[in-house]
Coordinates of C-alpha atoms and ligand atoms in Angstrom, one line a residue:
X1 CA 148.6 -76.5 152.5
X2 CA 146.0 -73.9 153.9
X3 CA 147.6 -70.7 155.1
X4 CA 146.2 -71.3 158.5
X5 CA 147.9 -74.5 158.6
X6 CA 151.3 -72.9 157.6
X7 CA 150.8 -70.4 160.3
X8 CA 150.2 -72.9 162.9
X9 CA 153.2 -74.7 161.9
X10 CA 155.3 -71.6 162.0
X11 CA 154.2 -71.0 165.4
X12 CA 155.0 -74.5 166.7
X13 CA 158.4 -74.3 164.7
X14 CA 159.3 -71.1 166.7
X15 CA 158.9 -72.9 169.9
X16 CA 160.6 -76.3 168.9
X17 CA 163.6 -74.8 167.7
X18 CA 164.0 -72.1 170.3
X19 CA 163.1 -69.0 168.6
X20 CA 159.9 -67.8 170.4
X21 CA 158.3 -68.9 173.7
X22 CA 155.0 -68.1 175.4
X23 CA 156.2 -65.9 178.3
X24 CA 156.0 -67.6 181.8
X25 CA 155.5 -71.0 179.9
X26 CA 155.5 -73.3 183.0
X27 CA 152.6 -71.1 184.4
X28 CA 150.7 -71.6 181.2
X29 CA 151.8 -68.3 179.6
X30 CA 150.8 -64.8 179.8
X31 CA 148.4 -63.6 177.1
X32 CA 150.0 -61.8 174.2
X33 CA 153.5 -61.6 176.1
X34 CA 156.3 -63.7 174.5
X35 CA 160.0 -64.7 175.4
X36 CA 162.6 -65.0 172.7
X37 CA 164.9 -68.1 173.0
X38 CA 168.4 -68.9 172.2
X39 CA 167.9 -68.5 168.3
X40 CA 165.2 -66.0 168.5
X41 CA 167.1 -63.6 170.4
X42 CA 170.0 -63.9 167.7
X43 CA 167.6 -63.3 164.7
X44 CA 165.9 -60.4 166.7
X45 CA 169.5 -58.7 167.2
X46 CA 170.4 -59.2 163.6
X47 CA 167.1 -57.5 162.6
X48 CA 167.8 -54.7 164.9
X49 CA 171.5 -54.3 163.8
X50 CA 170.3 -54.3 160.3
X51 CA 167.9 -51.5 161.1
X52 CA 170.3 -49.6 163.4
X53 CA 173.2 -49.6 160.9
X54 CA 171.0 -48.5 158.1
X55 CA 169.9 -45.5 159.9
X56 CA 173.0 -44.5 161.9
X57 CA 175.8 -45.7 160.0
X58 CA 174.6 -44.9 156.4
X59 CA 173.2 -41.6 157.2
X60 CA 175.8 -38.9 158.5
X61 CA 172.7 -36.8 159.9
X62 CA 171.1 -39.5 162.0
X63 CA 172.2 -40.3 165.5
X64 CA 170.8 -42.7 168.0
X65 CA 169.6 -42.6 171.7
X66 CA 168.4 -45.0 174.3
X67 CA 165.7 -43.2 176.4
X68 CA 164.2 -44.4 179.6
X69 CA 160.8 -46.4 179.5
X70 CA 159.4 -44.4 182.5
X71 CA 159.0 -40.8 181.6
X72 CA 157.2 -37.9 183.2
X73 CA 153.6 -38.3 183.0
X74 CA 152.9 -35.0 181.6
X75 CA 154.7 -36.2 178.4
X76 CA 151.6 -38.5 177.8
X77 CA 149.2 -35.4 178.3
X78 CA 151.1 -33.5 176.0
X79 CA 151.4 -36.2 173.2
X80 CA 147.7 -36.7 173.5
X81 CA 147.8 -40.4 174.5
X82 CA 146.1 -39.7 177.9
X83 CA 142.9 -38.4 176.3
X84 CA 143.1 -40.2 172.8
X85 CA 145.1 -43.4 172.8
X86 CA 141.9 -45.6 172.8
X87 CA 140.5 -48.6 171.2
X88 CA 136.9 -48.9 170.6
X89 CA 135.7 -51.9 172.5
X90 CA 132.6 -54.0 172.2
X91 CA 131.7 -57.1 174.3
X92 CA 129.7 -60.2 173.5
X93 CA 127.1 -60.6 176.2
X94 CA 127.0 -64.4 175.5
X95 CA 130.4 -65.5 175.2
X96 CA 131.7 -62.5 177.6
X97 CA 134.6 -62.2 175.1
X98 CA 135.8 -58.5 174.3
X99 CA 136.8 -57.2 170.8
X100 CA 137.9 -54.2 169.2
X101 CA 134.9 -53.1 167.0
X102 CA 137.2 -51.5 164.4
X103 CA 138.9 -55.0 164.0
X104 CA 135.5 -56.7 163.6
X105 CA 134.6 -54.4 160.9
X106 CA 138.1 -54.5 159.2
X107 CA 137.7 -58.3 159.2
X108 CA 134.5 -58.1 157.5
X109 CA 136.0 -56.0 154.9
X110 CA 138.6 -58.5 154.3
X111 CA 136.1 -61.1 153.8
X112 CA 134.7 -59.2 150.8
X113 CA 138.4 -59.1 149.5
X114 CA 138.5 -62.9 150.1
X115 CA 135.5 -63.6 148.1
X116 CA 136.6 -61.5 145.3
X117 CA 140.0 -63.4 145.2
X118 CA 138.0 -66.7 145.3
X119 CA 136.0 -65.7 142.1
X120 CA 139.4 -64.7 140.5
X121 CA 140.9 -67.9 141.3
X122 CA 138.0 -69.9 140.1
X123 CA 138.0 -68.2 136.8
X124 CA 141.6 -68.4 136.4
X125 CA 141.3 -72.1 136.7
X126 CA 138.6 -72.2 134.2
X127 CA 140.0 -70.3 131.5
X128 CA 143.7 -71.2 132.0
X129 CA 146.4 -69.0 130.4
X130 CA 143.9 -67.0 128.1
X131 CA 142.5 -65.6 131.4
X132 CA 142.3 -61.8 131.4
X133 CA 142.3 -60.9 135.2
X134 CA 141.8 -57.2 134.7
X135 CA 138.9 -57.4 132.4
X136 CA 137.3 -60.0 134.6
X137 CA 137.6 -57.9 137.6
X138 CA 136.0 -55.0 135.7
X139 CA 133.1 -56.8 134.3
X140 CA 132.1 -60.0 136.3
X141 CA 128.8 -59.1 137.9
X142 CA 129.7 -61.3 141.1
X143 CA 133.0 -59.5 141.5
X144 CA 131.4 -56.2 140.9
X145 CA 128.7 -57.0 143.5
X146 CA 131.2 -57.6 146.1
X147 CA 133.4 -54.7 145.4
X148 CA 130.4 -52.5 145.7
X149 CA 129.6 -53.8 149.0
X150 CA 133.1 -53.6 150.2
X151 CA 133.5 -50.1 149.1
X152 CA 130.2 -49.0 150.8
X153 CA 131.2 -50.6 154.1
X154 CA 134.5 -48.9 153.8
X155 CA 133.2 -45.6 153.1
X156 CA 130.5 -45.9 156.3
X157 CA 133.4 -47.3 158.6
X158 CA 135.9 -44.4 157.6
X159 CA 133.3 -42.0 158.4
X160 CA 132.3 -43.5 161.8
X161 CA 136.0 -43.6 162.8
X162 CA 136.5 -39.8 161.5
X163 CA 133.3 -38.8 163.4
X164 CA 134.3 -40.8 166.5
X165 CA 130.8 -42.1 166.1
X166 CA 130.7 -45.2 168.6
X167 CA 126.9 -45.9 168.0
X168 CA 127.4 -45.8 164.3
X169 CA 130.3 -48.5 164.8
X170 CA 127.9 -50.7 166.6
X171 CA 125.2 -50.3 164.1
X172 CA 127.6 -51.2 161.3
X173 CA 128.4 -54.5 163.3
X174 CA 124.7 -55.3 163.5
X175 CA 123.8 -54.4 160.0
X176 CA 126.6 -56.5 158.6
X177 CA 125.3 -59.3 160.8
X178 CA 128.9 -59.6 162.3
X179 CA 128.7 -62.6 164.9
X180 CA 131.1 -63.5 167.8
X181 CA 133.3 -66.1 166.6
X182 CA 133.1 -67.9 170.1
X183 CA 129.2 -67.9 170.8
X184 CA 128.2 -67.4 167.2
X185 CA 125.5 -64.8 168.3
X186 CA 124.9 -61.1 167.8
X187 CA 124.2 -60.1 171.4
X188 CA 126.5 -56.9 171.5
X189 CA 127.1 -54.3 174.2
X190 CA 127.6 -50.9 173.1
X191 CA 130.9 -49.6 171.7
X192 CA 133.2 -47.8 174.3
X193 CA 136.6 -46.4 174.4
X194 CA 139.3 -48.1 176.3
X195 CA 142.8 -46.5 177.0
X196 CA 145.7 -48.8 176.1
X197 CA 148.4 -47.4 178.4
X198 CA 149.5 -49.4 181.2
X199 CA 149.8 -47.4 184.6
X200 CA 152.1 -48.1 187.5
X201 CA 153.0 -46.0 190.6
X202 CA 156.4 -44.5 191.2
X203 CA 157.6 -43.5 194.7
X204 CA 156.2 -44.8 198.0
X205 CA 152.7 -43.8 198.9
X206 CA 154.1 -41.9 202.1
X207 CA 156.1 -39.7 199.7
X208 CA 153.1 -39.1 197.6
X209 CA 153.5 -41.6 194.8
X210 CA 152.6 -40.5 191.3
X211 CA 151.1 -42.3 188.6
X212 CA 153.1 -42.9 185.6
X213 CA 152.7 -44.9 182.3
X214 CA 154.7 -47.4 180.5
X215 CA 155.5 -45.9 177.2
X216 CA 153.2 -46.9 174.5
X217 CA 155.8 -45.8 171.7
X218 CA 159.5 -45.1 171.9
X219 CA 158.9 -41.7 169.8
X220 CA 158.1 -39.4 172.7
X221 CA 161.6 -40.2 174.3
X222 CA 163.1 -38.7 171.1
X223 CA 161.0 -35.6 171.0
X224 CA 161.8 -34.9 174.6
X225 CA 165.5 -35.3 173.8
X226 CA 165.4 -33.1 170.6
X227 CA 166.8 -30.1 172.1
X228 CA 169.6 -32.3 174.1
X229 CA 170.6 -33.9 170.9
X230 CA 170.4 -31.0 168.5
X231 CA 172.3 -28.9 171.0
X232 CA 175.1 -31.5 172.1
X233 CA 175.6 -33.1 168.6
X234 CA 175.5 -29.6 166.7
X235 CA 172.9 -31.2 164.6
X236 CA 171.6 -29.0 161.6
X237 CA 168.2 -29.7 160.2
X238 CA 167.7 -32.0 158.4
X239 CA 168.5 -34.7 160.8
X240 CA 167.2 -37.7 162.5
X241 CA 167.2 -39.5 166.0
X242 CA 166.8 -43.2 166.0
X243 CA 165.9 -45.4 169.0
X244 CA 165.2 -49.0 169.5
X245 CA 163.3 -50.0 172.6
X246 CA 160.3 -51.7 174.3
X247 CA 156.7 -50.1 174.4
X248 CA 153.6 -51.6 175.9
X249 CA 150.0 -51.5 175.0
X250 CA 147.2 -53.0 176.8
X251 CA 145.9 -54.4 173.7
X252 CA 142.3 -55.8 173.8
X253 CA 142.6 -58.2 170.9
X254 CA 145.8 -59.8 171.2
X255 CA 146.1 -62.3 168.5
X256 CA 148.2 -63.8 165.7
X257 CA 151.1 -64.8 167.9
X258 CA 153.7 -62.0 168.1
X259 CA 151.9 -59.7 165.7
X260 CA 150.0 -58.0 168.3
X261 CA 151.7 -58.1 171.8
X262 CA 151.2 -56.3 174.9
X263 CA 155.1 -55.9 175.4
X264 CA 156.8 -55.2 172.1
X265 CA 159.7 -53.6 170.7
X266 CA 159.8 -50.7 168.3
X267 CA 162.4 -49.2 166.1
X268 CA 161.5 -45.7 165.5
X269 CA 163.4 -42.7 163.8
X270 CA 162.2 -39.1 163.8
X271 CA 163.6 -37.0 161.2
X272 CA 163.5 -33.3 161.8
X273 CA 162.9 -30.9 158.8
X274 CA 162.2 -27.5 157.7
X275 CA 158.5 -26.5 157.5
X276 CA 157.2 -26.8 154.0
X277 CA 159.5 -29.6 152.9
X278 CA 158.1 -32.6 154.9
X279 CA 156.1 -33.9 152.0
X280 CA 159.2 -34.3 150.0
X281 CA 160.9 -36.1 152.9
X282 CA 157.7 -38.3 153.6
X283 CA 158.0 -39.4 149.7
X284 CA 161.7 -40.1 150.3
X285 CA 161.3 -42.0 153.5
X286 CA 158.7 -44.1 151.9
X287 CA 161.1 -45.2 149.3
X288 CA 164.2 -45.6 151.6
X289 CA 162.3 -47.7 153.9
X290 CA 160.9 -50.0 151.2
X291 CA 164.2 -50.3 149.7
X292 CA 165.5 -51.6 153.4
X293 CA 162.7 -54.3 153.4
X294 CA 163.1 -55.4 149.8
X295 CA 167.0 -55.8 150.2
X296 CA 166.1 -59.0 152.2
X297 CA 165.1 -60.6 148.7
X298 CA 161.6 -61.7 149.8
X299 CA 160.1 -60.4 146.5
X300 CA 158.6 -57.1 145.7
X301 CA 155.2 -58.6 145.2
X302 CA 155.1 -59.5 148.9
X303 CA 155.1 -55.8 149.8
X304 CA 152.8 -53.1 149.4
X305 CA 152.0 -49.5 150.7
X306 CA 148.9 -48.6 152.3
X307 CA 148.2 -45.0 152.2
X308 CA 146.0 -43.7 155.1
X309 CA 142.8 -42.1 154.2
X310 CA 142.0 -41.5 157.9
X311 CA 144.9 -39.2 159.1
X312 CA 145.6 -38.5 163.0
X313 CA 144.6 -34.9 163.5
X314 CA 148.4 -33.9 163.8
X315 CA 149.5 -35.8 160.5
X316 CA 149.4 -34.5 157.1
X317 CA 150.3 -37.9 155.4
X318 CA 150.8 -41.4 156.6
X319 CA 151.4 -44.6 155.0
X320 CA 152.0 -48.2 156.1
X321 CA 154.3 -50.9 154.3
X322 CA 152.5 -54.0 154.5
X323 CA 153.9 -57.4 154.1
X324 CA 152.1 -60.6 152.9
X325 CA 151.7 -62.7 156.1
X326 CA 149.9 -66.3 156.0
X327 CA 146.9 -64.4 157.3
X328 CA 147.0 -61.7 154.6
X329 CA 148.7 -58.2 154.0
X330 CA 149.6 -56.7 157.2
X331 CA 151.4 -53.5 158.6
X332 CA 154.9 -54.0 159.5
X333 CA 156.0 -50.3 159.5
X334 CA 154.4 -46.9 159.5
X335 CA 155.7 -43.9 157.9
X336 CA 154.1 -40.7 159.2
X337 CA 154.3 -37.0 158.5
X338 CA 153.5 -35.7 162.2
X339 CA 153.8 -31.8 161.3
X340 CA 155.2 -29.9 164.4
X341 CA 152.6 -31.4 166.5
X342 CA 154.8 -33.1 169.1
X343 CA 157.4 -30.7 169.6
X344 CA 154.7 -27.9 169.8
X345 CA 152.8 -29.7 172.4
X346 CA 156.0 -30.4 174.6
X347 CA 156.8 -26.6 174.2
X348 CA 153.3 -25.8 175.6
X349 CA 153.4 -28.5 178.2
X350 CA 156.9 -28.0 179.5
X351 CA 157.2 -24.3 179.1
X352 CA 160.6 -24.6 177.4
X353 CA 161.4 -23.0 174.1
X354 CA 161.8 -25.7 171.5
X355 CA 162.9 -24.2 168.3
X356 CA 165.5 -24.5 165.7
X357 CA 167.4 -21.3 164.4
X358 CA 168.0 -21.9 160.8
X359 CA 171.4 -20.2 159.7
X360 CA 170.4 -20.8 156.1
X361 CA 167.3 -18.8 156.1
X362 CA 167.7 -16.7 159.4
X363 CA 164.5 -17.9 160.8
X364 CA 163.5 -19.5 163.8
X365 CA 161.1 -22.3 163.7
X366 CA 159.6 -25.7 165.3
X367 CA 160.8 -28.3 163.1
X368 CA 158.4 -30.7 161.1
X369 CA 158.9 -34.3 161.6
X370 CA 158.7 -37.6 159.5
X371 CA 158.5 -40.6 161.5
X372 CA 159.3 -44.1 160.4
X373 CA 158.2 -46.7 163.1
X374 CA 158.8 -50.6 162.6
X375 CA 157.9 -53.3 165.3
X376 CA 160.9 -55.6 165.7
X377 CA 158.5 -58.4 166.4
X378 CA 156.5 -57.9 163.5
X379 CA 159.4 -57.8 161.4
X380 CA 160.8 -61.0 163.1
X381 CA 157.3 -62.5 162.2
X382 CA 157.5 -61.4 158.5
X383 CA 161.0 -63.0 158.2
X384 CA 160.0 -66.2 159.9
X385 CA 156.9 -66.6 157.6
X386 CA 158.7 -66.0 154.6
X387 CA 161.6 -68.4 155.7
X388 CA 159.7 -71.3 156.7
X389 CA 159.5 -73.7 153.9
X390 CA 158.6 -77.7 153.7
X391 CA 160.3 -79.3 150.9
X392 CA 159.8 -82.5 149.2
X393 CA 163.1 -84.1 148.6
X394 CA 164.1 -86.9 146.0
X395 CA 163.4 -90.2 147.5
X396 CA 160.2 -88.9 149.3
X397 CA 162.0 -87.4 152.3
X398 CA 160.7 -83.9 153.3
X399 CA 163.0 -81.3 155.0
X400 CA 161.9 -78.2 157.1
X401 CA 164.1 -75.3 156.1
X402 CA 164.4 -71.8 157.2
X403 CA 165.6 -69.8 154.2
X404 CA 166.6 -66.8 156.2
X405 CA 168.8 -64.2 154.8
X406 CA 172.2 -65.1 155.8
X407 CA 173.0 -62.0 157.4
X408 CA 170.0 -62.7 159.7
X409 CA 170.5 -66.1 160.3
X410 CA 171.1 -66.9 164.1
X411 CA 173.9 -69.3 163.4
X412 CA 176.3 -68.6 160.3
X413 CA 178.2 -71.8 160.3
X414 CA 177.8 -75.3 161.9
X415 CA 180.9 -77.2 162.5
X416 CA 180.5 -81.0 162.4
X417 CA 183.1 -83.6 162.9
X418 CA 181.9 -86.7 160.9
X419 CA 182.4 -88.9 164.0
X420 CA 183.3 -88.5 167.5
X421 CA 186.7 -90.0 167.6
X422 CA 190.0 -90.3 165.7
X423 CA 190.9 -86.7 166.2
X424 CA 188.0 -85.3 164.3
X425 CA 186.3 -83.5 167.1
X426 CA 189.8 -81.8 168.2
X427 CA 190.3 -80.7 164.4
X428 CA 186.8 -79.2 164.3
X429 CA 187.2 -77.5 167.5
X430 CA 190.5 -75.8 166.2
X431 CA 188.5 -74.6 163.1
X432 CA 185.7 -73.4 165.3
X433 CA 188.2 -71.7 167.8
X434 CA 189.4 -69.6 164.9
X435 CA 186.3 -68.6 163.0
X436 CA 184.2 -67.9 166.0
X437 CA 185.6 -64.4 166.3
X438 CA 184.3 -63.6 162.8
X439 CA 180.8 -64.9 162.8
X440 CA 178.4 -67.1 164.9
X441 CA 179.6 -70.7 164.7
X442 CA 177.9 -73.8 166.5
X443 CA 179.7 -77.1 167.1
X444 CA 177.7 -80.3 166.9
X445 CA 178.9 -83.7 167.2
X446 CA 175.8 -85.7 168.3
X447 CA 173.8 -87.9 165.8
X448 CA 174.2 -89.0 162.3
X449 CA 175.5 -86.1 159.9
X450 CA 172.1 -86.3 158.0
X451 CA 170.2 -85.5 161.0
X452 CA 172.7 -82.8 162.0
X453 CA 172.1 -81.1 158.6
X454 CA 168.4 -81.2 159.2
X455 CA 168.6 -79.6 162.7
X456 CA 170.6 -76.7 161.1
X457 CA 168.3 -76.5 158.1
X458 CA 165.4 -76.0 160.7
X459 CA 167.1 -73.0 162.2
X460 CA 168.4 -71.5 159.0
X461 CA 172.0 -72.0 159.3
X462 CA 173.3 -70.9 155.8
X463 CA 176.6 -73.2 156.0
X464 CA 177.7 -76.4 157.5
X465 CA 181.3 -77.6 157.5
X466 CA 182.0 -81.5 157.9
X467 CA 185.4 -82.5 159.0
X468 CA 186.3 -86.0 158.1
X469 CA 189.4 -88.3 158.2
X470 CA 190.8 -86.9 154.9
X471 CA 190.7 -83.4 156.6
X472 CA 193.4 -84.4 158.9
X473 CA 195.9 -85.0 156.0
X474 CA 194.5 -82.4 153.3
X475 CA 193.3 -79.7 155.4
X476 CA 190.1 -79.5 153.5
X477 CA 186.5 -79.9 154.7
X478 CA 183.1 -80.4 153.1
X479 CA 181.2 -77.2 153.0
X480 CA 177.5 -77.6 152.4
X481 CA 175.1 -74.9 151.5
X482 CA 171.6 -74.6 153.2
X483 CA 169.6 -73.6 150.3
X484 CA 171.0 -75.7 147.3
X485 CA 172.2 -78.6 149.6
X486 CA 175.3 -78.9 147.4
X487 CA 178.8 -79.7 149.0
X488 CA 182.0 -78.6 147.9
X489 CA 185.5 -79.5 149.2
X490 CA 187.1 -76.3 150.4
X491 CA 190.5 -75.5 152.1
X492 CA 190.2 -74.6 155.7
X493 CA 192.3 -71.6 155.1
X494 CA 189.7 -70.3 152.7
X495 CA 186.6 -70.7 154.8
X496 CA 186.5 -67.3 156.3
X497 CA 186.8 -65.5 153.0
X498 CA 184.3 -67.8 151.5
X499 CA 181.7 -67.2 154.3
X500 CA 182.1 -63.9 156.0
X501 CA 180.9 -61.6 153.3
X502 CA 177.9 -63.5 152.6
X503 CA 176.9 -63.5 156.3
X504 CA 177.6 -60.1 157.2
X505 CA 175.0 -57.2 158.1
X506 CA 177.5 -55.3 155.7
X507 CA 176.5 -57.4 152.5
X508 CA 172.8 -56.3 153.1
X509 CA 173.8 -52.7 153.7
X510 CA 175.8 -52.5 150.7
X511 CA 172.5 -53.3 148.7
X512 CA 171.1 -50.0 150.1
X513 CA 173.6 -47.8 148.6
Ligands
GAP601 N1 155.2 -43.9 167.0 C1 154.2 -44.1 166.0 C2 153.7 -45.6 166.4 O1 154.0 -46.0 167.4 P1 152.1 -47.4 165.5 O2 151.5 -47.4 163.9 O3 151.0 -47.4 166.6 O4 153.0 -46.0 165.4 C3 154.4 -48.6 164.8 O5 153.1 -48.5 165.5 C4 154.7 -50.2 164.6 O6 154.9 -50.7 165.7 C5 153.7 -51.0 163.9 O7 153.8 -50.8 162.5 C6 153.9 -52.2 164.3 O8 155.0 -52.9 163.5 C7 154.4 -52.2 165.8 N2 153.4 -52.5 166.8 C8 152.5 -51.4 167.1 N3 151.7 -52.0 168.1 C9 152.1 -53.4 168.2 C10 151.8 -54.5 169.2 N4 150.7 -54.6 169.9 N5 152.6 -55.6 169.0 C11 153.6 -55.6 168.2 N6 153.9 -54.6 167.4 C12 153.2 -53.5 167.3

């Protein structure tokens, strides 16, 4: 199945099974804003719990906060967001559609990569097992031609971005003959900058309302609480502050479902370190965060680092963790070495002294910061993309199964009486009433058992139990495993110990130790 078709299916599956709905659905939706349904919110909460606990439980020197979305407007001046949180925009005069100039060019670069991959795949098919991919990539003239074009374009693009040269960005679009996907024409306007922050008013106009911004990242809420937390928590450097919360960006090109949203959620951790040690901590956090992703068991080959060549003016290193989505490798998380930029700026703009006295060195300094920043929604999307599978079963039947890591699955156990009579529902309820205190259980009695199994497969429930007539006398149930579809007869009294460990977040956290 083409990757594009798979992605479409994942999007409709998310809606059909109560994971993600378009926001304001009965009013035909609101662009790039989504709601999480009854299963989505459970999966999302589990992702957040996995992250939170990996930070706050597993690190004695990391604590959490929950800062407000509304913040003093000067914060965004100090952080640079008022002046520089911009995207380069371009309009197509014929379709009247607006695009991010940098995204148009990045897509063009990706096209060269696709051409290279196609050549490799073709050759692989032709030469079979004897195919030497590395040699082919080094010597095939067509591949080399595409690589040269891609590299030249990439270098030109990087330079234009570094120089903030909007005219050059437009020239690249013209030279590469990039067309508007809607009108198919090259009738482009000039490129101009567009600030991504949403504004609103606080207070009534009579009182003199002030313009404030919806936060575009949660990180600044951490920086402005650095002193409060360090002092009240008596934190010693190195230490971290973690936060999960909503962020808002007026994205121009909102696409690929929940990949790029206007209202989304971030899980960010700022780790404060002694100046001069930041690059060691940066390397350590890259490794720690990659291990967190890979503990989910999606396969190391589906992740890669993308080290930034173009650094923000305040950063001295930055790297993304990318995941293989159906539409290519995409950023899920950023790890940034932000120097002491943010704290110094807040010191300057607030007039408050933001320093740390290091008892080990007898020095006072502004701490340096390593940030790890991951989007909850992007993480959710990567989990769904990996989990969604269509399987061909014996006898020609197909099943859609979400192979979610059990610890993230919305429902852990479905409790299914075989029939709706003979005391089976009552027995099922009795089991459910005991187990529901330990993990999320769902009771279902409608439809044939096969149909109920399929419904649970489709939402990724790792275990189902069936209560049949024998249960009433032998106190055993049939336990079915989602992935293998194998069934075994087990004692009701063993259920909790058989399931609880496998579905708990602790099972994931233990892999990180
Ligand atoms: N504090 C640093 C920061 O915000 P970022 O690279 O702009 O860095 C961090 O964002 C993460 O937030 C991204 O890796 C992505 O997962 C998520 N993210 C950013 N913009 C997003 C959007 N419009 N929709 C969904 N997730 C987004």
